[in-house]
Coordinates of C-alpha atoms (C1' of nucleotides) in Angstrom, one line a residue:
Chain A
M154 CA 7.8 -15.6 -22.4
S155 CA 11.5 -14.8 -22.4
E156 CA 11.6 -15.6 -18.7
N157 CA 13.8 -18.2 -17.4
T158 CA 11.2 -20.8 -16.3
T159 CA 13.5 -22.5 -13.8
S160 CA 13.5 -19.4 -11.6
P161 CA 10.6 -18.3 -9.6
L162 CA 8.2 -16.0 -11.4
S163 CA 6.9 -12.7 -10.3
W164 CA 3.5 -13.2 -8.7
P165 CA 1.5 -11.8 -11.6
F166 CA 3.1 -14.3 -13.9
R167 CA 2.5 -17.1 -11.4
E168 CA -1.2 -16.2 -11.3
A169 CA -1.2 -16.0 -15.1
E170 CA 0.1 -19.5 -15.3
R171 CA -2.6 -20.8 -13.1
I172 CA -5.2 -19.1 -15.3
A173 CA -3.5 -20.5 -18.5
E174 CA -3.8 -24.0 -16.9
R175 CA -7.5 -23.5 -16.2
L176 CA -8.2 -22.4 -19.7
K177 CA -6.3 -25.3 -21.1
Q178 CA -8.4 -27.7 -19.0
K179 CA -11.6 -26.1 -20.1
G180 CA -10.6 -25.6 -23.7
K181 CA -11.2 -21.9 -23.5
D182 CA -9.4 -19.4 -25.7
H183 CA -10.1 -16.3 -23.8
A184 CA -10.1 -15.2 -20.2
L185 CA -12.5 -13.2 -18.1
F186 CA -11.2 -11.3 -15.1
E187 CA -13.6 -9.9 -12.6
T188 CA -13.5 -7.4 -9.8
G189 CA -16.5 -6.8 -7.7
Y190 CA -17.7 -3.8 -5.7
G191 CA -19.9 -3.4 -2.7
P192 CA -22.7 -1.0 -3.5
S193 CA -22.7 1.6 -0.8
G194 CA -19.1 2.7 -0.5
L195 CA -17.2 5.2 -2.5
P196 CA -14.0 4.0 -4.3
H197 CA -11.1 3.8 -1.9
I198 CA -7.5 2.8 -1.8
G199 CA -8.4 -0.9 -1.6
T200 CA -10.4 -0.6 -4.7
F201 CA -7.4 0.8 -6.5
G202 CA -5.3 -2.0 -5.1
E203 CA -7.6 -4.7 -6.3
V204 CA -8.0 -3.4 -9.8
A205 CA -4.3 -2.6 -10.2
R206 CA -3.3 -6.0 -9.1
T207 CA -5.9 -7.7 -11.3
S208 CA -4.7 -5.6 -14.2
W209 CA -1.2 -6.8 -13.7
V210 CA -2.2 -10.4 -13.7
R211 CA -4.2 -9.8 -16.8
K212 CA -1.2 -8.2 -18.6
A213 CA 1.0 -11.1 -17.5
F214 CA -1.6 -13.4 -18.9
T215 CA -1.6 -11.6 -22.2
D216 CA 2.2 -11.7 -22.3
L217 CA 2.3 -15.4 -21.4
T218 CA -0.4 -16.8 -23.6
G219 CA -1.1 -14.2 -26.3
L220 CA -4.8 -14.9 -25.7
P221 CA -7.5 -12.2 -25.5
S222 CA -9.1 -11.3 -22.2
R223 CA -11.6 -8.9 -20.6
L224 CA -11.7 -7.3 -17.2
L225 CA -15.3 -6.9 -15.9
A226 CA -15.8 -4.4 -13.1
F227 CA -19.0 -5.7 -11.6
S228 CA -21.1 -3.5 -9.3
D229 CA -23.6 -5.1 -7.1
D230 CA -25.9 -2.2 -7.4
M231 CA -29.1 -4.2 -6.9
D232 CA -28.2 -4.8 -3.3
G233 CA -30.6 -3.4 -0.8
L234 CA -29.6 -0.3 1.1
R235 CA -28.9 -1.4 4.7
K236 CA -28.1 1.8 6.4
V237 CA -27.7 5.4 5.4
P238 CA -24.0 6.2 4.8
D239 CA -22.5 9.0 6.9
N240 CA -20.8 10.8 4.0
V241 CA -23.8 11.7 1.9
P242 CA -26.4 14.5 1.9
N243 CA -30.2 14.1 2.1
K244 CA -29.9 11.4 4.8
E245 CA -33.6 11.8 5.7
M246 CA -34.7 11.1 2.2
L247 CA -32.5 8.0 2.0
R248 CA -33.9 6.7 5.2
E249 CA -37.2 6.1 3.5
F250 CA -35.6 3.8 1.0
I251 CA -33.9 1.4 3.4
G252 CA -34.0 -2.1 2.0
K253 CA -34.6 -1.1 -1.6
P254 CA -32.1 -1.8 -4.4
L255 CA -29.6 1.1 -4.8
T256 CA -30.7 1.5 -8.4
K257 CA -34.3 2.2 -7.2
I258 CA -33.2 4.9 -4.8
P259 CA -33.0 8.6 -5.8
D260 CA -29.5 10.0 -6.0
P261 CA -28.9 11.9 -2.7
F262 CA -26.4 14.1 -4.7
G263 CA -29.1 14.8 -7.3
K264 CA -26.8 14.2 -10.2
F265 CA -27.9 10.8 -11.5
A266 CA -31.1 8.8 -12.0
S267 CA -30.4 6.7 -8.9
F268 CA -28.0 6.3 -5.9
G269 CA -26.7 3.2 -7.6
E270 CA -26.0 5.0 -10.8
H271 CA -24.2 7.7 -8.9
N272 CA -21.9 5.2 -7.2
N273 CA -21.4 3.4 -10.5
N274 CA -20.3 6.6 -12.1
M275 CA -18.0 7.5 -9.2
L276 CA -16.4 4.1 -9.6
Q277 CA -15.9 4.4 -13.3
D278 CA -14.5 7.9 -13.1
F279 CA -12.2 6.7 -10.4
L280 CA -10.9 3.7 -12.4
R281 CA -10.6 5.8 -15.6
S282 CA -8.5 8.4 -13.8
F283 CA -5.9 5.8 -13.3
G284 CA -6.1 4.6 -16.9
F285 CA -7.4 1.1 -16.1
E286 CA -8.9 -0.8 -18.9
F287 CA -12.1 -2.4 -17.9
E288 CA -15.7 -3.0 -18.9
F289 CA -18.3 -1.9 -16.4
A290 CA -21.2 -4.2 -15.5
S291 CA -24.3 -3.3 -13.4
A292 CA -26.0 -6.1 -11.5
S293 CA -29.4 -4.4 -11.9
D294 CA -28.9 -4.3 -15.7
Y295 CA -27.8 -7.9 -15.8
Y296 CA -30.8 -9.1 -13.7
T297 CA -33.5 -7.0 -15.3
S298 CA -32.4 -7.6 -18.9
G299 CA -32.7 -11.4 -18.4
R300 CA -29.1 -12.0 -18.9
F301 CA -28.9 -14.0 -15.7
D302 CA -32.2 -15.8 -16.3
D303 CA -30.8 -19.2 -17.4
A304 CA -28.4 -19.2 -14.5
L305 CA -31.1 -18.2 -12.1
L306 CA -33.3 -21.0 -13.2
H307 CA -30.4 -23.3 -12.8
V308 CA -29.9 -22.0 -9.3
L309 CA -33.6 -22.7 -8.6
R310 CA -33.1 -26.3 -9.7
H311 CA -30.2 -26.6 -7.2
H312 CA -31.9 -24.6 -4.5
D313 CA -31.7 -27.4 -1.9
D314 CA -28.1 -28.1 -2.7
I315 CA -27.2 -24.5 -2.1
V316 CA -29.2 -24.2 1.1
N317 CA -27.4 -27.3 2.3
I318 CA -24.0 -25.8 1.6
I319 CA -24.8 -22.5 3.4
L320 CA -26.8 -23.7 6.3
P321 CA -24.0 -25.3 8.4
T322 CA -22.2 -22.0 8.3
L323 CA -25.0 -20.0 9.8
G324 CA -26.1 -19.3 13.3
P325 CA -29.4 -20.8 14.4
E326 CA -31.5 -17.7 13.9
R327 CA -30.5 -17.0 10.4
R328 CA -30.6 -20.7 9.6
A329 CA -34.3 -20.7 10.1
T330 CA -34.9 -18.1 7.4
Y331 CA -32.1 -18.5 5.0
S332 CA -32.6 -18.9 1.3
P333 CA -30.2 -17.9 -1.5
I334 CA -33.2 -16.3 -3.3
L335 CA -34.3 -12.8 -2.2
P336 CA -37.6 -11.8 -3.8
I337 CA -38.2 -8.1 -4.5
H338 CA -41.4 -7.2 -2.8
P339 CA -43.9 -6.5 -5.7
R340 CA -45.6 -3.7 -3.7
T341 CA -42.8 -2.1 -1.7
G342 CA -39.8 -2.8 -3.9
I343 CA -37.8 -4.0 -0.9
V344 CA -35.3 -6.8 -1.2
M345 CA -36.9 -9.4 1.1
Q346 CA -35.0 -11.7 3.4
V347 CA -37.7 -14.2 4.0
P348 CA -38.0 -18.0 4.2
I349 CA -38.7 -19.5 0.8
E350 CA -41.6 -21.8 1.5
Q351 CA -41.8 -23.5 -1.9
V352 CA -39.8 -23.6 -5.1
D353 CA -41.5 -24.3 -8.4
V354 CA -38.8 -25.2 -10.9
A355 CA -41.2 -25.6 -13.8
S356 CA -42.6 -22.1 -13.5
G357 CA -39.4 -20.6 -12.3
T358 CA -41.0 -19.1 -9.2
V359 CA -40.7 -19.1 -5.4
F360 CA -43.4 -18.8 -2.8
W361 CA -43.0 -16.7 0.4
T362 CA -45.0 -14.7 2.9
D363 CA -44.8 -11.1 3.8
P364 CA -44.0 -11.1 7.6
D365 CA -45.8 -7.7 8.1
D366 CA -49.2 -8.5 6.7
G367 CA -49.2 -12.3 6.3
L368 CA -49.9 -12.0 2.6
K369 CA -48.5 -14.8 0.4
Y370 CA -46.7 -14.2 -2.8
E371 CA -45.4 -16.1 -5.8
T372 CA -42.4 -14.4 -7.4
A373 CA -40.4 -15.2 -10.5
V374 CA -36.7 -15.6 -9.9
T375 CA -36.0 -14.2 -13.4
G376 CA -36.1 -10.8 -15.0
G377 CA -35.1 -8.8 -12.0
S378 CA -38.1 -9.8 -9.8
A379 CA -35.6 -11.4 -7.4
K380 CA -31.9 -11.3 -6.7
L381 CA -29.6 -13.7 -5.0
Q382 CA -28.1 -13.5 -1.5
W383 CA -24.4 -12.5 -1.6
K384 CA -22.5 -15.8 -1.6
A385 CA -25.0 -17.4 -4.0
D386 CA -24.9 -14.3 -6.1
W387 CA -21.2 -14.4 -6.5
A388 CA -21.3 -18.1 -7.4
M389 CA -24.1 -17.5 -9.9
R390 CA -22.1 -14.7 -11.5
W391 CA -19.1 -17.0 -11.9
Y392 CA -21.4 -19.6 -13.3
A393 CA -23.3 -17.4 -15.7
L394 CA -20.3 -15.4 -17.0
D395 CA -17.8 -18.1 -16.7
V396 CA -15.3 -16.0 -14.7
D397 CA -11.8 -17.3 -14.9
Y398 CA -10.1 -15.1 -12.3
E399 CA -11.0 -13.0 -9.3
M400 CA -9.0 -11.9 -6.3
S401 CA -10.4 -10.8 -2.9
G402 CA -9.3 -9.8 0.6
K403 CA -8.8 -12.3 3.3
D404 CA -12.0 -11.2 5.0
L405 CA -13.7 -13.0 2.2
I406 CA -11.9 -16.4 2.6
D407 CA -15.1 -18.1 3.8
S408 CA -17.1 -16.5 1.0
V409 CA -14.7 -17.8 -1.6
K410 CA -14.9 -21.3 -0.2
L411 CA -18.7 -21.3 -0.1
S412 CA -19.2 -19.7 -3.4
S413 CA -16.8 -22.2 -4.9
S414 CA -18.8 -25.0 -3.4
I415 CA -22.0 -23.5 -4.8
V416 CA -20.6 -23.1 -8.3
R417 CA -19.5 -26.7 -8.3
A418 CA -22.9 -27.7 -7.2
L419 CA -24.2 -25.8 -10.2
G420 CA -21.8 -27.9 -12.4
K421 CA -18.9 -25.6 -13.1
E422 CA -15.4 -25.1 -11.7
P423 CA -14.8 -21.9 -9.7
P424 CA -12.4 -19.4 -11.1
V425 CA -8.8 -19.1 -10.1
T426 CA -8.8 -17.0 -7.0
L427 CA -6.2 -15.1 -5.0
T428 CA -6.6 -14.0 -1.5
Y429 CA -4.7 -10.9 -0.6
E430 CA -4.0 -9.6 2.9
L431 CA -5.8 -6.5 4.2
F432 CA -4.3 -3.1 4.7
L433 CA -3.6 -2.1 8.3
D434 CA -3.2 1.3 9.8
E435 CA -0.2 2.4 11.9
K436 CA -1.4 0.4 14.9
G437 CA -2.1 -2.7 12.9
Q438 CA -5.8 -2.3 12.8
K439 CA -7.8 -3.1 9.6
I440 CA -8.4 0.0 7.5
S441 CA -12.1 0.6 7.1
K442 CA -14.0 3.2 5.3
S443 CA -16.3 3.7 8.3
K444 CA -13.5 4.2 10.8
G445 CA -11.6 6.5 8.5
N446 CA -8.3 5.3 9.8
G447 CA -5.3 4.7 7.5
L448 CA -4.6 6.7 4.5
S449 CA -7.0 7.8 1.7
I450 CA -6.0 7.7 -1.9
D451 CA -6.3 11.5 -2.1
Q452 CA -3.9 11.8 0.7
W453 CA -1.4 9.6 -0.9
L454 CA -1.6 11.4 -4.2
T455 CA -1.1 14.7 -2.5
Y456 CA 2.3 13.6 -1.2
A457 CA 3.6 11.3 -3.9
P458 CA 3.0 10.3 -7.5
K459 CA 0.6 7.6 -8.4
E460 CA 3.4 5.3 -9.5
S461 CA 4.5 5.0 -5.9
L462 CA 1.0 3.9 -4.8
S463 CA 1.2 1.2 -7.6
Q464 CA 4.6 0.2 -6.2
F465 CA 3.1 -0.2 -2.8
M466 CA 0.3 -2.3 -4.1
Y467 CA 2.6 -4.5 -6.3
H468 CA 4.8 -5.7 -3.5
A469 CA 3.7 -9.0 -1.9
P470 CA -0.1 -8.8 -2.0
Q471 CA -0.4 -11.8 0.3
R472 CA 1.5 -10.1 3.1
A473 CA -0.2 -7.7 5.5
K474 CA 1.0 -4.2 5.1
K475 CA 0.7 -1.1 7.1
L476 CA -0.7 1.7 5.1
F477 CA 0.1 5.0 6.7
F478 CA 2.0 8.1 6.1
D479 CA 5.5 6.9 6.7
V480 CA 5.4 4.3 3.9
I481 CA 5.1 6.9 1.2
P482 CA 8.7 8.0 0.8
R483 CA 10.0 4.5 0.8
A484 CA 7.4 3.3 -1.8
T485 CA 8.4 6.3 -3.9
D486 CA 12.0 5.5 -3.8
D487 CA 11.4 1.9 -4.4
Y488 CA 9.5 2.8 -7.5
I489 CA 12.3 5.1 -8.7
A490 CA 14.9 2.4 -8.1
A491 CA 12.7 -0.1 -10.1
A492 CA 12.1 2.4 -13.0
T493 CA 15.8 3.2 -13.1
S494 CA 16.9 -0.4 -13.3
L495 CA 14.3 -1.7 -15.7
P496 CA 16.0 -0.7 -18.9
T497 CA 19.0 -2.9 -18.1
A498 CA 17.1 -5.6 -16.1
E499 CA 18.0 -9.1 -17.0
K500 CA 14.5 -10.3 -16.0
P501 CA 12.2 -7.4 -16.6
H502 CA 9.2 -9.4 -15.5
D503 CA 10.6 -9.4 -12.0
N504 CA 10.7 -5.6 -11.9
P505 CA 7.7 -3.8 -10.5
A506 CA 8.0 -0.9 -12.9
W507 CA 7.5 -3.4 -15.8
H508 CA 4.1 -4.2 -14.4
I509 CA 3.2 -0.7 -13.3
H510 CA 3.8 0.6 -16.8
G511 CA 2.3 -2.4 -18.6
G512 CA 5.6 -3.5 -20.0
V513 CA 6.5 -0.1 -21.6
L514 CA 8.5 2.3 -19.5
P515 CA 7.5 5.8 -20.4
E516 CA 10.0 8.5 -21.3
H517 CA 11.4 10.4 -18.4
A518 CA 10.5 7.7 -15.9
G519 CA 12.5 7.6 -12.7
S520 CA 14.5 10.4 -11.2
P521 CA 18.2 11.1 -10.7
V522 CA 17.4 12.4 -7.2
G523 CA 15.7 10.2 -4.6
F524 CA 12.4 11.3 -3.0
G525 CA 13.9 10.8 0.5
M526 CA 16.6 13.2 -0.3
L527 CA 14.2 15.8 -1.7
L528 CA 12.1 15.6 1.5
N529 CA 15.2 16.2 3.6
L530 CA 16.3 19.0 1.4
A531 CA 12.8 20.6 1.5
S532 CA 12.8 20.3 5.2
V533 CA 16.3 21.8 5.7
I534 CA 15.7 24.8 3.5
N535 CA 12.0 25.1 4.5
A536 CA 11.1 25.0 0.8
D537 CA 7.8 26.6 0.0
S538 CA 8.3 27.0 -3.8
P539 CA 9.5 24.6 -6.5
E540 CA 12.1 27.1 -7.6
M541 CA 13.8 27.0 -4.2
L542 CA 14.2 23.2 -4.5
W543 CA 15.3 23.4 -8.1
G544 CA 18.0 25.9 -7.1
F545 CA 19.6 23.4 -4.8
I546 CA 19.0 20.5 -7.1
R547 CA 21.0 22.3 -9.8
A548 CA 24.0 22.0 -7.5
Y549 CA 23.9 18.3 -8.4
I550 CA 22.4 18.4 -11.9
P551 CA 23.4 21.6 -13.6
G552 CA 20.7 23.0 -15.8
A553 CA 18.0 20.7 -14.4
D554 CA 14.5 22.0 -14.7
A555 CA 10.9 20.8 -15.0
D556 CA 11.2 20.4 -18.7
S557 CA 14.2 18.2 -18.7
Y558 CA 13.1 16.1 -15.7
P559 CA 9.3 16.0 -15.7
F560 CA 9.0 13.2 -13.2
L561 CA 11.5 15.0 -10.8
A562 CA 9.2 18.0 -11.2
K563 CA 6.4 16.0 -9.8
L564 CA 8.5 14.9 -6.9
V565 CA 9.5 18.4 -6.2
H566 CA 5.8 19.4 -6.1
H567 CA 5.0 16.6 -3.7
A568 CA 8.0 17.2 -1.5
I569 CA 6.9 20.8 -1.0
A570 CA 3.4 19.6 0.0
Y571 CA 4.9 17.0 2.3
N572 CA 7.1 19.7 4.0
R573 CA 4.2 22.2 4.2
D574 CA 1.8 19.8 5.8
F575 CA 4.0 17.6 8.0
V576 CA 7.4 18.9 8.5
A577 CA 6.9 22.7 8.8
P578 CA 4.1 22.6 11.4
A579 CA 6.2 20.4 13.7
K580 CA 9.2 22.7 13.6
K581 CA 10.4 24.3 16.8
F582 CA 11.7 27.8 16.3
R583 CA 14.0 28.8 19.2
A584 CA 13.7 32.3 20.6
P585 CA 16.9 34.4 20.0
T586 CA 19.2 35.5 22.8
E587 CA 19.9 39.2 23.2
V588 CA 23.2 38.9 21.3
E589 CA 21.4 37.0 18.6
R590 CA 18.6 39.5 18.5
A591 CA 21.1 42.3 17.9
G592 CA 22.9 40.2 15.2
L593 CA 19.6 39.4 13.4
T594 CA 18.5 43.0 13.5
D595 CA 21.8 44.0 12.1
L596 CA 21.5 41.4 9.3
A597 CA 18.0 42.6 8.4
Q598 CA 19.1 46.2 8.2
S599 CA 22.2 45.3 6.2
L600 CA 20.1 43.3 3.8
T601 CA 17.5 46.1 3.4
A602 CA 20.3 48.6 2.8
G603 CA 21.6 46.5 0.0
E604 CA 25.0 46.2 1.6
Q605 CA 25.7 42.9 0.0
G606 CA 26.8 45.0 -3.0
Q607 CA 29.9 46.1 -1.0
F608 CA 31.2 42.6 -0.6
P609 CA 33.4 40.6 -3.0
G610 CA 32.1 37.5 -4.8
E611 CA 31.3 36.3 -8.2
T612 CA 27.6 35.6 -7.6
P613 CA 24.9 37.2 -5.5
A614 CA 25.0 34.1 -3.3
E615 CA 28.6 34.6 -2.5
K616 CA 28.2 38.4 -1.8
L617 CA 25.3 37.5 0.5
Q618 CA 27.3 34.8 2.2
N619 CA 30.1 37.3 2.8
L620 CA 27.6 39.8 4.2
V621 CA 26.2 37.2 6.6
Y622 CA 29.7 36.3 7.7
A623 CA 30.6 40.0 8.2
V624 CA 27.5 40.6 10.3
G625 CA 28.4 37.6 12.5
K626 CA 31.9 39.0 13.1
R627 CA 30.5 42.4 14.1
H628 CA 28.8 40.7 17.1
P629 CA 30.2 38.7 20.0
F630 CA 29.6 35.2 18.7
A631 CA 32.2 32.8 19.9
P632 CA 32.7 30.6 18.2
L633 CA 31.3 32.1 15.0
K634 CA 29.5 28.7 14.3
S635 CA 27.0 29.8 17.0
W636 CA 25.9 32.6 14.7
F637 CA 25.1 30.1 12.0
D638 CA 23.4 27.8 14.5
C639 CA 21.3 30.8 15.5
L640 CA 20.2 31.4 11.9
Y641 CA 19.0 27.8 11.4
Q642 CA 17.4 27.4 14.8
V643 CA 15.7 30.7 15.0
L644 CA 14.9 31.4 11.4
L645 CA 14.4 27.9 9.8
G646 CA 13.6 25.8 12.9
T647 CA 16.3 23.2 12.0
L648 CA 19.4 22.3 13.9
E649 CA 21.6 22.7 10.9
G650 CA 21.0 24.2 7.5
P651 CA 22.2 25.3 4.1
R652 CA 24.9 27.8 3.2
F653 CA 23.0 30.9 4.2
G654 CA 24.1 33.1 1.3
G655 CA 22.8 30.6 -1.1
F656 CA 19.6 30.3 0.8
I657 CA 19.0 34.1 0.8
A658 CA 19.7 34.2 -2.9
L659 CA 17.0 31.6 -3.6
Y660 CA 14.6 32.6 -1.0
G661 CA 14.8 36.3 -1.8
V662 CA 16.4 39.2 0.1
E663 CA 13.0 40.8 1.0
R664 CA 11.5 37.5 2.1
T665 CA 14.5 36.8 4.2
V666 CA 14.1 40.1 5.9
T667 CA 10.5 39.3 6.6
L668 CA 11.6 35.9 7.9
I669 CA 13.9 37.7 10.4
E670 CA 11.3 40.2 11.4
T671 CA 8.8 37.4 12.0
A672 CA 11.3 35.6 14.2
L673 CA 12.1 38.7 16.2
A674 CA 8.4 39.4 16.7
R675 CA 7.9 35.8 17.8
G676 CA 10.8 35.9 20.3
Chain B
rG193 C1' -14.1 -22.0 17.5
rA194 C1' -12.1 -21.7 12.3
rG195 C1' -8.8 -19.3 8.9
rC196 C1' -4.8 -16.0 7.3
rC197 C1' -0.4 -13.2 8.0
rU198 C1' 4.0 -12.6 10.8
rG199 C1' 9.0 -13.3 13.9
rU200 C1' 16.0 -11.2 10.0
rA201 C1' 20.9 -5.3 12.6
rG202 C1' 19.0 -0.7 18.1
rC203 C1' 14.2 0.8 14.8
rU204 C1' 11.3 0.1 10.0
rC205 C1' 11.6 -3.7 6.7
rA206 C1' 13.9 -6.3 1.9
rG207 C1' 15.8 -11.1 0.6
rU208 C1' 17.5 -16.0 -2.1
rG209 C1' 18.2 -24.0 -1.5
rG210 C1' 25.0 -22.2 -1.9
rU211 C1' 29.9 -16.2 1.9
rA212 C1' 23.3 -12.4 5.4
rG213 C1' 21.0 -6.9 2.8
rA214 C1' 18.8 -1.6 2.6
rG215 C1' 17.0 2.9 4.8
rC216 C1' 17.1 5.3 9.4
rA217 C1' 19.9 5.6 14.1
rU218 C1' 25.1 5.7 16.2
rC219 C1' 30.4 6.6 15.5
rC220 C1' 34.6 8.3 12.2
rG221 C1' 36.0 10.9 7.8
rA222 C1' 35.4 14.1 3.1
rC223 C1' 33.3 18.7 1.2
rU224 C1' 32.2 23.7 3.3
rU225 C1' 34.7 31.2 4.8
rU226 C1' 33.8 26.7 11.6
rU227 C1' 27.1 25.8 8.5
rA228 C1' 22.9 21.6 4.9
rA229 C1' 21.1 18.2 1.6
rU230 C1' 25.2 15.0 -0.2
rC231 C1' 29.5 11.6 -0.5
rG232 C1' 33.0 7.7 1.7
rG233 C1' 33.8 4.3 5.8
rA234 C1' 32.8 1.8 10.5
rC235 C1' 29.7 -0.4 14.1
rG236 C1' 25.9 -3.8 14.4
rG237 C1' 22.5 -10.4 13.2
rC238 C1' 22.6 -18.4 16.6
rC239 C1' 17.7 -14.8 10.3
rG240 C1' 11.9 -16.8 17.2
rU241 C1' 12.9 -22.2 19.5
rG242 C1' 13.4 -27.5 18.6
rG243 C1' 13.3 -31.4 15.1
rG244 C1' 13.2 -33.2 9.9
rU245 C1' 14.5 -33.4 4.4
rU246 C1' 19.3 -32.1 1.9
rC247 C1' 26.1 -32.5 0.2
rG248 C1' 24.3 -27.8 2.0
rA249 C1' 18.3 -24.6 5.1
rC250 C1' 17.2 -17.7 6.9
rC251 C1' 14.6 -20.2 2.7
rC252 C1' 11.3 -26.4 2.0
rC253 C1' 8.4 -29.8 5.8
rC254 C1' 6.6 -30.7 11.1
rA255 C1' 6.0 -29.2 16.1
rC256 C1' 6.2 -25.5 19.6
rC257 C1' 6.5 -20.3 21.5
rG258 C1' 5.6 -15.2 20.6
rG259 C1' 3.0 -10.9 17.8
rG260 C1' -1.2 -9.5 14.9
rC261 C1' -5.4 -9.7 11.9
rU262 C1' -9.9 -11.7 9.7
rC263 C1' -14.4 -14.5 9.7
rA264 C1' -18.1 -16.7 12.6
rC265 C1' -24.8 -10.5 11.5
rC266 C1' -24.4 -8.2 6.3
rA267 C1' -21.7 -7.7 2.1

RNA sequence: GAGCCUGUAGCUCAGUGGUAGAGCAUCCGACUUUUAAUCGGACGGCCGUGGGUUCGACCCCCACCGGGCUCACCA
């Protein structure tokens, strides 16, 4: 509201303006946002992106208009199971239920009343774990409770219109059998994709034939005895619930067009929609659950805080983005920069951190040290414990610790994981030469003997540094720099490294000795 | 066939109708007991091509060329 309206708005506010305009035209005083879920898959990184982005638009809408709104997370759990997913137990059992609504199939995990319910719970847990505000909706509930009945009868009245909208988009084979109405077989419980031979608007039923045994059936479209085919289902939902906003991936562009046409045929305006680009993997291929390419949400959250994932999702939704490992550090540093500049931002609505945190920046947001720097540091010193990193961080920020910099503490934790899983395994430890071998052996013995106590220096780090220096001078290293090069390349697997005395002080004398012994054994 | 995205420094990418930006890479320097993260500086771009609108275009419009994805079975 305080935004300068002559300047371009951030995309969530642009979307919010479109919604406000729609509400104005319809005379509505509240907005319904919807996100939809396919039935078979588990929540994934795209799910997160869609709900996060929708939530940002919703927040912008609230800020812009002050009007109430709801976010409905709608699960199409009445959909028929097409194939048995790879990543579930009890595949044999599931095979017997192919074609039936997910809420009529036993939970292969044995935890819930049905497979659909299992997936619904997974989804809700997932969304709650990120703190999203939403209301959950189950298609099965809505259908069987009669909540969709009026809309379904309306669809029946416009059956031919809908068929005429969809038919031109179908291939010849499917065209012969298409109907927006899928009766549930009264005997087998399977969601039937059969030609609808006759529509009886007055009684609210359709007539069809079982292709297996030739028996004819008359099935009510209401009360959960039938459901709608996907595009018609989407349109009916928009119609019945009066959805005002829904975003979707560009793979659904045609579906949005058709569903919009259908909802107009039913007599309402489709919601404001936004098409976002898909996520690609490193090679530019679409990320798909079945292929398992790209990055999972668990992977991301192992190596960076969730704010960085939000940052990634915030930026330019309508632009295709590669989602693979290397984007994590940048997204994290982008978030840190945004969080740092937000308190003094002239136009806070343009700042991703404003959206990510719902307008209120939490205490201790941001970090005085960048994530990229931490990753470098962790790599250079081969950090395998938070305290090692903190020791070096305090060279910049005296007295810093996890209590005074909680967000930095998270970054430290992630930097260690990143180093452990990606940097450390790729390191090449050079074998020592004979001269170096003698020097390293000497260093290990000197450390074990506690000789550092004989050297001058205010701190243990200084004494240790002097010891390392003295050992180098005892051996024929020329120049002496080659002694230090040896330490980094043979012991740490890096070309260059930290002041070694400081490293030993933080890493520990005994562990350093072990490090040397390991290197000697390896060589 | 239809649709969407994209082309900016060597690489990966930001960017705004008004003097082209970052990170990495490269080079120089500072700090350091000849050693790191770090810090300072330099180098580096007809902003794909050609038109148009404009006082002014990397930005808006059109065409073309190149790169890529998605949908055309299901959802």
